[in-house]
Tab-separated table of C-alpha atoms in Angstrom:
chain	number	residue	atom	x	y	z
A	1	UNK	CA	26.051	-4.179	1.320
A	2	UNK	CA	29.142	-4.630	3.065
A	3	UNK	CA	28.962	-8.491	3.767
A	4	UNK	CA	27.402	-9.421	0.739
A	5	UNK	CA	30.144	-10.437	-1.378
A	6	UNK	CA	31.888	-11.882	2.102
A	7	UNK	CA	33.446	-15.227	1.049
A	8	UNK	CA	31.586	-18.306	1.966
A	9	UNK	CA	32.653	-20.333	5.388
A	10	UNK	CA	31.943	-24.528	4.839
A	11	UNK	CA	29.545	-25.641	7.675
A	12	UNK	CA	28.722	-28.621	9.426
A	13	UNK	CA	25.638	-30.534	8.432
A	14	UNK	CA	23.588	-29.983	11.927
A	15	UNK	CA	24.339	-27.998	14.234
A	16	UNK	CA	25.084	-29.083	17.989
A	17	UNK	CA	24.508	-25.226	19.458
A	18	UNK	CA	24.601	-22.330	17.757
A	19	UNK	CA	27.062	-20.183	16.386
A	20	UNK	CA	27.642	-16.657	17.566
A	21	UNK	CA	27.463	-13.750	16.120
A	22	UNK	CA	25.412	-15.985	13.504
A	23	UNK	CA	22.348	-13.523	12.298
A	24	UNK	CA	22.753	-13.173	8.716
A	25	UNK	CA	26.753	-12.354	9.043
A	26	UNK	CA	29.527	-14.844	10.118
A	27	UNK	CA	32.531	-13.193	12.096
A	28	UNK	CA	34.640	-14.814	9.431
A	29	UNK	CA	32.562	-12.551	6.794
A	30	UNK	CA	32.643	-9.707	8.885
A	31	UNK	CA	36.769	-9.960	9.595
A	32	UNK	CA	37.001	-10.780	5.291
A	33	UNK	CA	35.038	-7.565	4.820
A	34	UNK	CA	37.694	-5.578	7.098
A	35	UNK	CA	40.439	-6.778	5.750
A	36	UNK	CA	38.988	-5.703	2.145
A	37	UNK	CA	38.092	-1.847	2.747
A	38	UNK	CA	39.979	-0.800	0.887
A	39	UNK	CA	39.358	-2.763	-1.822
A	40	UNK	CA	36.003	-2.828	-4.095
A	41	UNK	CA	33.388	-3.407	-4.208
A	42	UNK	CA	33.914	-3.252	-0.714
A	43	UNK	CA	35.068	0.688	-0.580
A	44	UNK	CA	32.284	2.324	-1.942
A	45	UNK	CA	30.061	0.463	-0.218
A	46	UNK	CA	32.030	1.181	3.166
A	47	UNK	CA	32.027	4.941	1.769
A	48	UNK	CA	28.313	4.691	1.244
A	49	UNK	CA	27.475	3.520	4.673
A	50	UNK	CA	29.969	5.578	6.795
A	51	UNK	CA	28.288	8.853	4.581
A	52	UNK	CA	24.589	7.475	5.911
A	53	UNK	CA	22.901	9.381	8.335
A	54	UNK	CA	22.172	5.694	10.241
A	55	UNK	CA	25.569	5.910	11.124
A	56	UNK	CA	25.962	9.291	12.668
A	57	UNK	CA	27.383	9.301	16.481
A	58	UNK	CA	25.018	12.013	17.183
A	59	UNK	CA	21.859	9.805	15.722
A	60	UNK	CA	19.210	10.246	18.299
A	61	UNK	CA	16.958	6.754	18.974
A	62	UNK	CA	13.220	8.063	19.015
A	63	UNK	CA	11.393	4.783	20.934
A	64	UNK	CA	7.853	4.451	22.355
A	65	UNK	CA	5.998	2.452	24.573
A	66	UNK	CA	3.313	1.435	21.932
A	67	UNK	CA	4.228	1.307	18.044
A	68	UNK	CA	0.802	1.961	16.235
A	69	UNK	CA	0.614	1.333	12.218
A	70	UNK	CA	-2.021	1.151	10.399
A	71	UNK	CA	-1.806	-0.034	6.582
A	72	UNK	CA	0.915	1.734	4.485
A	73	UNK	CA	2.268	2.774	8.044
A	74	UNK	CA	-1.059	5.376	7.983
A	75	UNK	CA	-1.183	6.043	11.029
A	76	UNK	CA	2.260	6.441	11.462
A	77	UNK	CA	3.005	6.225	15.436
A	78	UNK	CA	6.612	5.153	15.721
A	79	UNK	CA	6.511	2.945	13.080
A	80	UNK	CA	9.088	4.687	10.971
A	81	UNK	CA	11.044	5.415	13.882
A	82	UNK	CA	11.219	2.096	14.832
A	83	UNK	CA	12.313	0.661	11.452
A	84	UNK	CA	14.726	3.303	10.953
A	85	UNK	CA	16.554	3.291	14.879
A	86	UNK	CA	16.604	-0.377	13.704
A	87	UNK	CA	19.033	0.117	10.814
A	88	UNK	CA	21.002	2.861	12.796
A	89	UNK	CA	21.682	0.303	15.855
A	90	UNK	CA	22.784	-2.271	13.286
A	91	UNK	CA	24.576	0.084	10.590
A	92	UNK	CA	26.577	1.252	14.187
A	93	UNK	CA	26.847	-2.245	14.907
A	94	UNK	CA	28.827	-3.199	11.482
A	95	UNK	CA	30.657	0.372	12.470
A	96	UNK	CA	31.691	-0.910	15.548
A	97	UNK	CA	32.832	-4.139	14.086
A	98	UNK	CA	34.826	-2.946	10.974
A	99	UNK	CA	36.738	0.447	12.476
A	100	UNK	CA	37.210	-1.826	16.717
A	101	UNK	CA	35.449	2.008	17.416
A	102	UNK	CA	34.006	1.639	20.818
A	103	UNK	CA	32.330	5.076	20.072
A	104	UNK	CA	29.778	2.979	17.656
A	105	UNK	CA	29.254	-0.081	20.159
A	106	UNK	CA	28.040	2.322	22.308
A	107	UNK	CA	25.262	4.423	20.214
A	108	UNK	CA	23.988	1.315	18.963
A	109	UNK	CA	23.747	-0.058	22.622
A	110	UNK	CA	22.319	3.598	23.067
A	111	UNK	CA	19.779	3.076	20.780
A	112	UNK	CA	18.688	-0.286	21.970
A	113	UNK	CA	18.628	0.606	25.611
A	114	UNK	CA	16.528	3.193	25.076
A	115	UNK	CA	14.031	0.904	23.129
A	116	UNK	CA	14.068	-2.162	25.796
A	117	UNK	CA	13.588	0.729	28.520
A	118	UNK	CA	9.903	1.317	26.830
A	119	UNK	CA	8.464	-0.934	24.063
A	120	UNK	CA	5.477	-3.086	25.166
A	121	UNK	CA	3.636	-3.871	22.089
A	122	UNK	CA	2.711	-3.039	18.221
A	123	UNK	CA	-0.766	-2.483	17.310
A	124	UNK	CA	-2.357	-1.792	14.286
A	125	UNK	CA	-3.452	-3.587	10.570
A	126	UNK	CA	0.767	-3.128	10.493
A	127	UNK	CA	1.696	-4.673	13.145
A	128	UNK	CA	3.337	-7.936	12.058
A	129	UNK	CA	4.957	-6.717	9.138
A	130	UNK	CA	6.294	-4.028	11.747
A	131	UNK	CA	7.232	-6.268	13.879
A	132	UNK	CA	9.031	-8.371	11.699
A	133	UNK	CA	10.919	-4.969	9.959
A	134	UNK	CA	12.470	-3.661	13.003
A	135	UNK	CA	12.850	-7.553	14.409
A	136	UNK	CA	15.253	-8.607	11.950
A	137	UNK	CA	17.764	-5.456	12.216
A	138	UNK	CA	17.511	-5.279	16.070
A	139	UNK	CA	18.591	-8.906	16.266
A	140	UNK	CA	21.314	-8.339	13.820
A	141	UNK	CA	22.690	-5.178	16.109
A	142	UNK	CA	22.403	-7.404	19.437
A	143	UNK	CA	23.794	-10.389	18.184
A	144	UNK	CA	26.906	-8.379	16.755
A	145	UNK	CA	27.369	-6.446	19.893
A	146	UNK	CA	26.444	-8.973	22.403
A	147	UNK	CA	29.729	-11.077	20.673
A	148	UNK	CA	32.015	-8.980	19.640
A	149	UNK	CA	31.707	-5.929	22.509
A	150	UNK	CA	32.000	-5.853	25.921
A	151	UNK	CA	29.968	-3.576	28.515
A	152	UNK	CA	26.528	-4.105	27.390
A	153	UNK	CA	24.978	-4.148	30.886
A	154	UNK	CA	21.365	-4.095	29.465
A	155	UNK	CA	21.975	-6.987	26.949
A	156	UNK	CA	19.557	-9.317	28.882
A	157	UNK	CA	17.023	-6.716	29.312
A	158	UNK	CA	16.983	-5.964	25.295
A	159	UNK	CA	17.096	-9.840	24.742
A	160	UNK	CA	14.025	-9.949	26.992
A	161	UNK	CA	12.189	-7.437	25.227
A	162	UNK	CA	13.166	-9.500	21.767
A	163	UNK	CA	11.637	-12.621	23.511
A	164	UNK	CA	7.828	-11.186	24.729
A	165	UNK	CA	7.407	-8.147	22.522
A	166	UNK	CA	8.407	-9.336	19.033
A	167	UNK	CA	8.560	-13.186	18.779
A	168	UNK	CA	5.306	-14.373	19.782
A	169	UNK	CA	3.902	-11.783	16.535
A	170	UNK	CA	6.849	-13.238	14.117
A	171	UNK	CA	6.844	-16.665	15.379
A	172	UNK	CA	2.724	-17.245	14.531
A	173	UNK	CA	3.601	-16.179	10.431
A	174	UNK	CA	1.333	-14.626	8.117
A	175	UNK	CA	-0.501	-17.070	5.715
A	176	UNK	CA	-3.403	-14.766	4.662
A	177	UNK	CA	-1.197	-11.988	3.436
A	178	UNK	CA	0.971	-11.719	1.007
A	179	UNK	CA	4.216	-13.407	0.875
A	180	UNK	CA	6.749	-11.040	1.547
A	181	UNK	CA	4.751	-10.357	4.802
A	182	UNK	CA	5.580	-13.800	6.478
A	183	UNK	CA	8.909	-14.124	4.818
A	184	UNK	CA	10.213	-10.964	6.578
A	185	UNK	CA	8.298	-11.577	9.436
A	186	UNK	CA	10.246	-15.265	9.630
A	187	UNK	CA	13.573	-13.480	8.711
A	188	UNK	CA	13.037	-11.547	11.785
A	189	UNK	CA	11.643	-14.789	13.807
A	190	UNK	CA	14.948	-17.001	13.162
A	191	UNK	CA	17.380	-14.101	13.731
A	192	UNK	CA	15.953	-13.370	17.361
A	193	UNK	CA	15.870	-17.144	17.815
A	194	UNK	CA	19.649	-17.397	17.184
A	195	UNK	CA	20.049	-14.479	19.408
A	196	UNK	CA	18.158	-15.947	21.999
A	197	UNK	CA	19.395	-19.466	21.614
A	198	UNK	CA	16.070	-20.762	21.547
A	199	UNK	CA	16.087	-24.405	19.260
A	200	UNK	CA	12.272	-24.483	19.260
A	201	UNK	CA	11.544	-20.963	17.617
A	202	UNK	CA	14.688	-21.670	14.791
A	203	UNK	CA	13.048	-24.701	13.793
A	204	UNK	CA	9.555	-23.593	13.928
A	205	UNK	CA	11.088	-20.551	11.561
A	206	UNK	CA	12.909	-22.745	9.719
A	207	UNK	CA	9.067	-25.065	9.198
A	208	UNK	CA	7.954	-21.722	8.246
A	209	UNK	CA	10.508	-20.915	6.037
A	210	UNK	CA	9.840	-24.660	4.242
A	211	UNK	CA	6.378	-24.263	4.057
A	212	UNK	CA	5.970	-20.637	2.085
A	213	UNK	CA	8.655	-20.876	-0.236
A	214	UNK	CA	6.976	-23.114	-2.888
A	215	UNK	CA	3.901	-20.770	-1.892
A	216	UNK	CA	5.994	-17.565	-3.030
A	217	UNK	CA	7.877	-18.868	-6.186
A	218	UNK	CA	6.632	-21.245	-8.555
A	219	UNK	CA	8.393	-23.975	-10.425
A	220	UNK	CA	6.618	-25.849	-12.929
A	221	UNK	CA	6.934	-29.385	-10.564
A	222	UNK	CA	4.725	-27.325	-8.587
A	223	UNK	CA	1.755	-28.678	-10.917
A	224	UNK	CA	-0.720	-26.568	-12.941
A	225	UNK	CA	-1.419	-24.122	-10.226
A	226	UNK	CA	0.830	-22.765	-6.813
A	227	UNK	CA	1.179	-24.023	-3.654
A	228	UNK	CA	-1.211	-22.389	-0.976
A	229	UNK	CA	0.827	-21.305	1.945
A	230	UNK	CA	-0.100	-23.956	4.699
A	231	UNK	CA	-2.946	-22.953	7.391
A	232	UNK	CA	-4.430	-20.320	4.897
A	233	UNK	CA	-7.379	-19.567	3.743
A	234	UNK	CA	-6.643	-20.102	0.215
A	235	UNK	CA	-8.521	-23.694	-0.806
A	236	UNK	CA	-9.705	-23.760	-4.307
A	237	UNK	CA	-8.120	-22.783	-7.553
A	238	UNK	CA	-10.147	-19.215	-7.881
A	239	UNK	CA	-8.610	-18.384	-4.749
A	240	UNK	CA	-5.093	-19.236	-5.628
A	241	UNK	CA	-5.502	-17.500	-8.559
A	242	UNK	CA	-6.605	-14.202	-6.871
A	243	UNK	CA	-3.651	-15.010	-4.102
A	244	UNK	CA	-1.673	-14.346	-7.114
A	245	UNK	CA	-3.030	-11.115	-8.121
A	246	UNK	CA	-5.018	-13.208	-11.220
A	247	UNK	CA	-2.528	-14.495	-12.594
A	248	UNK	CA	-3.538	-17.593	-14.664
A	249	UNK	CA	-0.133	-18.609	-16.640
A	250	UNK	CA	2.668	-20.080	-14.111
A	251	UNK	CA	5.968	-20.294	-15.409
A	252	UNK	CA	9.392	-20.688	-13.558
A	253	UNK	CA	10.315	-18.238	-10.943
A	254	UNK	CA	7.065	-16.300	-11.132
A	255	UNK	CA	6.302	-15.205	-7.419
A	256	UNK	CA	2.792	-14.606	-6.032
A	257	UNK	CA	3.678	-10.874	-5.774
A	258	UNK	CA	5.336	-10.570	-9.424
A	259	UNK	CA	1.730	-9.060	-10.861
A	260	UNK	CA	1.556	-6.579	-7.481
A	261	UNK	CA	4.842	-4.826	-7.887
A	262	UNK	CA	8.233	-5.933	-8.086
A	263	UNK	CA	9.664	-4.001	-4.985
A	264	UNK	CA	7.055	-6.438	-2.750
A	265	UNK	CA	8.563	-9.259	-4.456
A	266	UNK	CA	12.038	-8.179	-4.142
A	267	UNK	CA	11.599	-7.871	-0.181
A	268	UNK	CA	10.065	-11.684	-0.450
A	269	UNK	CA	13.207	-12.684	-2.165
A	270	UNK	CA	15.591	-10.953	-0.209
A	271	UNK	CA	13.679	-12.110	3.097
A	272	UNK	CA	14.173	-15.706	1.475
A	273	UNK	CA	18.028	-15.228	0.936
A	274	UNK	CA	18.566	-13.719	4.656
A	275	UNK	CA	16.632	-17.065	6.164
A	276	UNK	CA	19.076	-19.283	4.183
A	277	UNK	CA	22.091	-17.077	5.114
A	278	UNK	CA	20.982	-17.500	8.996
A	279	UNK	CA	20.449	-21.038	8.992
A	280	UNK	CA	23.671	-21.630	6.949
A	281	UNK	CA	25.463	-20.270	9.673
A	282	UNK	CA	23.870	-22.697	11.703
A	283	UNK	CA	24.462	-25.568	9.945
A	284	UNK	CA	21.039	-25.903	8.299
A	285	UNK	CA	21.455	-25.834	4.490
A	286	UNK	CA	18.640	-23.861	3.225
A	287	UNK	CA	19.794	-22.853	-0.138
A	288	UNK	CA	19.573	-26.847	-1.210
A	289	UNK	CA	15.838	-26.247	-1.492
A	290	UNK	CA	15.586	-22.718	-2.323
A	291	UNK	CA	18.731	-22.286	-5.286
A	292	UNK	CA	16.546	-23.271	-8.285
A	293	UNK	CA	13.705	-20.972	-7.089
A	294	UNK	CA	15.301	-18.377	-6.076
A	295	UNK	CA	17.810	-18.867	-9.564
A	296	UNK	CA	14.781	-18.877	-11.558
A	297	UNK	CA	13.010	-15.805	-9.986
A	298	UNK	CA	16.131	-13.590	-10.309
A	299	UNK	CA	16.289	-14.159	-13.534
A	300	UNK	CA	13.010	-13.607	-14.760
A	301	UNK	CA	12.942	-10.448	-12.767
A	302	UNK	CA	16.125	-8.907	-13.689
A	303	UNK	CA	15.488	-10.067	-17.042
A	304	UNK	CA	12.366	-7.982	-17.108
A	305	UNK	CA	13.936	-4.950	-14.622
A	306	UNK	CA	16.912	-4.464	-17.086
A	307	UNK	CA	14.537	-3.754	-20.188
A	308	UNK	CA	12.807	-7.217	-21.524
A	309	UNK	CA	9.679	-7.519	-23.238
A	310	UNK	CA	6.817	-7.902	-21.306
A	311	UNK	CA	4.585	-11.073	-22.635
A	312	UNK	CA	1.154	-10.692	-22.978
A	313	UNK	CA	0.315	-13.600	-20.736
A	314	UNK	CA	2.261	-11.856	-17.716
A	315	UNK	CA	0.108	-9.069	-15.183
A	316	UNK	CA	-1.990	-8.465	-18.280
A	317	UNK	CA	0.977	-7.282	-20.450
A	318	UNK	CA	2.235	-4.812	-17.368
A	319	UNK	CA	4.183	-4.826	-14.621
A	320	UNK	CA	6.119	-2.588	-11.706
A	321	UNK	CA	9.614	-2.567	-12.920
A	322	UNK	CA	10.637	-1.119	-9.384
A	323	UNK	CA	12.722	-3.995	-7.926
A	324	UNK	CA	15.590	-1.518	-5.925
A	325	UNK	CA	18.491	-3.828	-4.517
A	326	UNK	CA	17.253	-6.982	-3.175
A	327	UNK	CA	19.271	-9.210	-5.045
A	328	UNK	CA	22.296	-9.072	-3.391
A	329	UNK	CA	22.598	-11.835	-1.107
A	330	UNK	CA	20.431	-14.157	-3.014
A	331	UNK	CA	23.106	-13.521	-6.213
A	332	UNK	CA	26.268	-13.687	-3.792
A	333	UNK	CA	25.422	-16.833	-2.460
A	334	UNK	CA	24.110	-18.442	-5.685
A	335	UNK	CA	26.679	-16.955	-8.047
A	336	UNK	CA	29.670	-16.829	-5.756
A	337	UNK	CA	29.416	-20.190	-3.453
A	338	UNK	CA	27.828	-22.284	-5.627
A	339	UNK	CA	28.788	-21.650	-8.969
């Protein structure tokens, strides 16, 4: 929440080498946030996070040798703990960053020593999506502390662990499942590329990124029916169709999750926005392709979220209205950098 509304830094049109710390935040976002805690919308949301229990200094990391999830995290063995020492290590990783604290450097290089000391492998029905969950915040928390902090004498062994036990899952993507699957997985891909320096697995994200987008939101140019995410399984228009939870009438900004639930699609769209974010920071303008999709979809969801009639043609008449706060990013970037 805190770097959301961070203003935007002009980039360069390729980039050369990357830019560190450059997973989802800038420095120059980070040091506009500090200088602006005491301002809001920046104070409450600095309130909200220093009041989390993610950013206690006596947060205790929980990690495991094997993370096993099955669907809807049933069985749950260390999935949740995994997700949630995640955010802690980053959320003491923006601490660290916004207070100069060495106190929360160190629990979040607590937290991710004590991971890289174990983790081998995710198993489960879960896995990816797992993978991809705690992927993106642990690369967020290293890249911060790797850049800003020094001491971390473990850095290389975390980075390692980044390298064989998550990016060979996030790097393959998700075609066959639905979209918000291999858009956080790719979120989680590109942000341990940067981290890792590795040009080969940020393009092959960035591909990624290319290819599911017009999969995940429609726009009418699309033609009668959605893209199929490329290498799946979906190949005729039945299939498509039922890829899109039956949906039969396409309009502008509809996702492929909109009929499912609009918290599902909201994690798609965020994922989406924290790509583009990434690769901005990089150089790579993203947001070029994605701004009249992603305009498009959060306004037909918001629209709908904030009390509008639901058309008969839409999920049957119904829908989830239980989007949560995914918009953020998306709506900064679109709204606030360009216009």
């Amino acid at each position: 929440m805190l770097v959301v509304a961070a203003l935007a830094v002009p980039q360069p049109a390729q980039a050369a080498a990357f830019k560190h710390p450059g997973v989802l935040v800038s420095r120059a976002q980070l040091d506009f946030v500090r200088a602006n805690l005491g301002n809001e919308p920046w104070k409450s949301a600095w309130n909200a996070l220093q009041g989390s229990s993610y950013a206690s200094l006596s947060y205790t990391a929980k990690p495991r040798a094997e993370v096993n999830c099955g669907g809807n995290s049933i069985p749950d063995n260390g999935c949740s703990d995994e997700r949630k020492d995640a955010m802690a290590a980053y959320t003491h990783a923006l601490r660290w960053y916004l207070t100069k604290d060495a106190r929360y450097a160190e629990k979040a290089i607590q937290i991710m020593d004590a991971w890289s000391a174990v983790i081998t492998k995710h198993t489960g029905s879960n896995a990816p999506l797992q993978t991809g969950w705690a992927g993106a915040n642990f690369s967020r928390a290293a890249e911060l502390i790797k850049h800003t902090y020094t001491g971390w004498t473990q850095a290389g062994r975390f980075a390692g662990k980044l390298r064989t036990v998550y990016l060979p899952t996030l790097i393959a993507g998700r075609p066959n499942n639905n979209g918000n699957w291999e858009l956080i997985m790719t979120d989680a891909a590109i942000g341990i590329a940067v981290h890792l320096d590795d040009r080969a697995s940020f393009d092959r994200a960035v591909a990624t990124w290319r290819g599911r987008l017009p999969a995940y939101i429609y726009l009418k140019t699309d033609g009668s029916l959605p893209k199929a995410p490329p290498n799946s399984e979906y190949n005729t228009n039945a299939e498509i169709i039922d890829y899109w939870h039956g949906q039969t009438t396409f309009v502008d900004g509809l996702t492929q999750e909109t009929c499912r639930d609009f918290w599902h699609t909201g994690w798609g769209l965020a994922a989406i926005s924290h790509v583009a974010e990434t690769a901005g920071h990089q150089g790579v303008d993203l947001y070029a392709k994605a701004k009249h999709r992603l305009r498009f979809a959060m306004d037909l969801h918001a629209k709908l979220q904030l009390g509008g009639t639901v058309p008969s043609w839409l999920c049957g008449g119904k829908v989830t209205k239980d989007l949560g706060e995914h918009f953020e990013v998306g709506f900064n970037a679109l709204h606030h950098r360009l216009g």
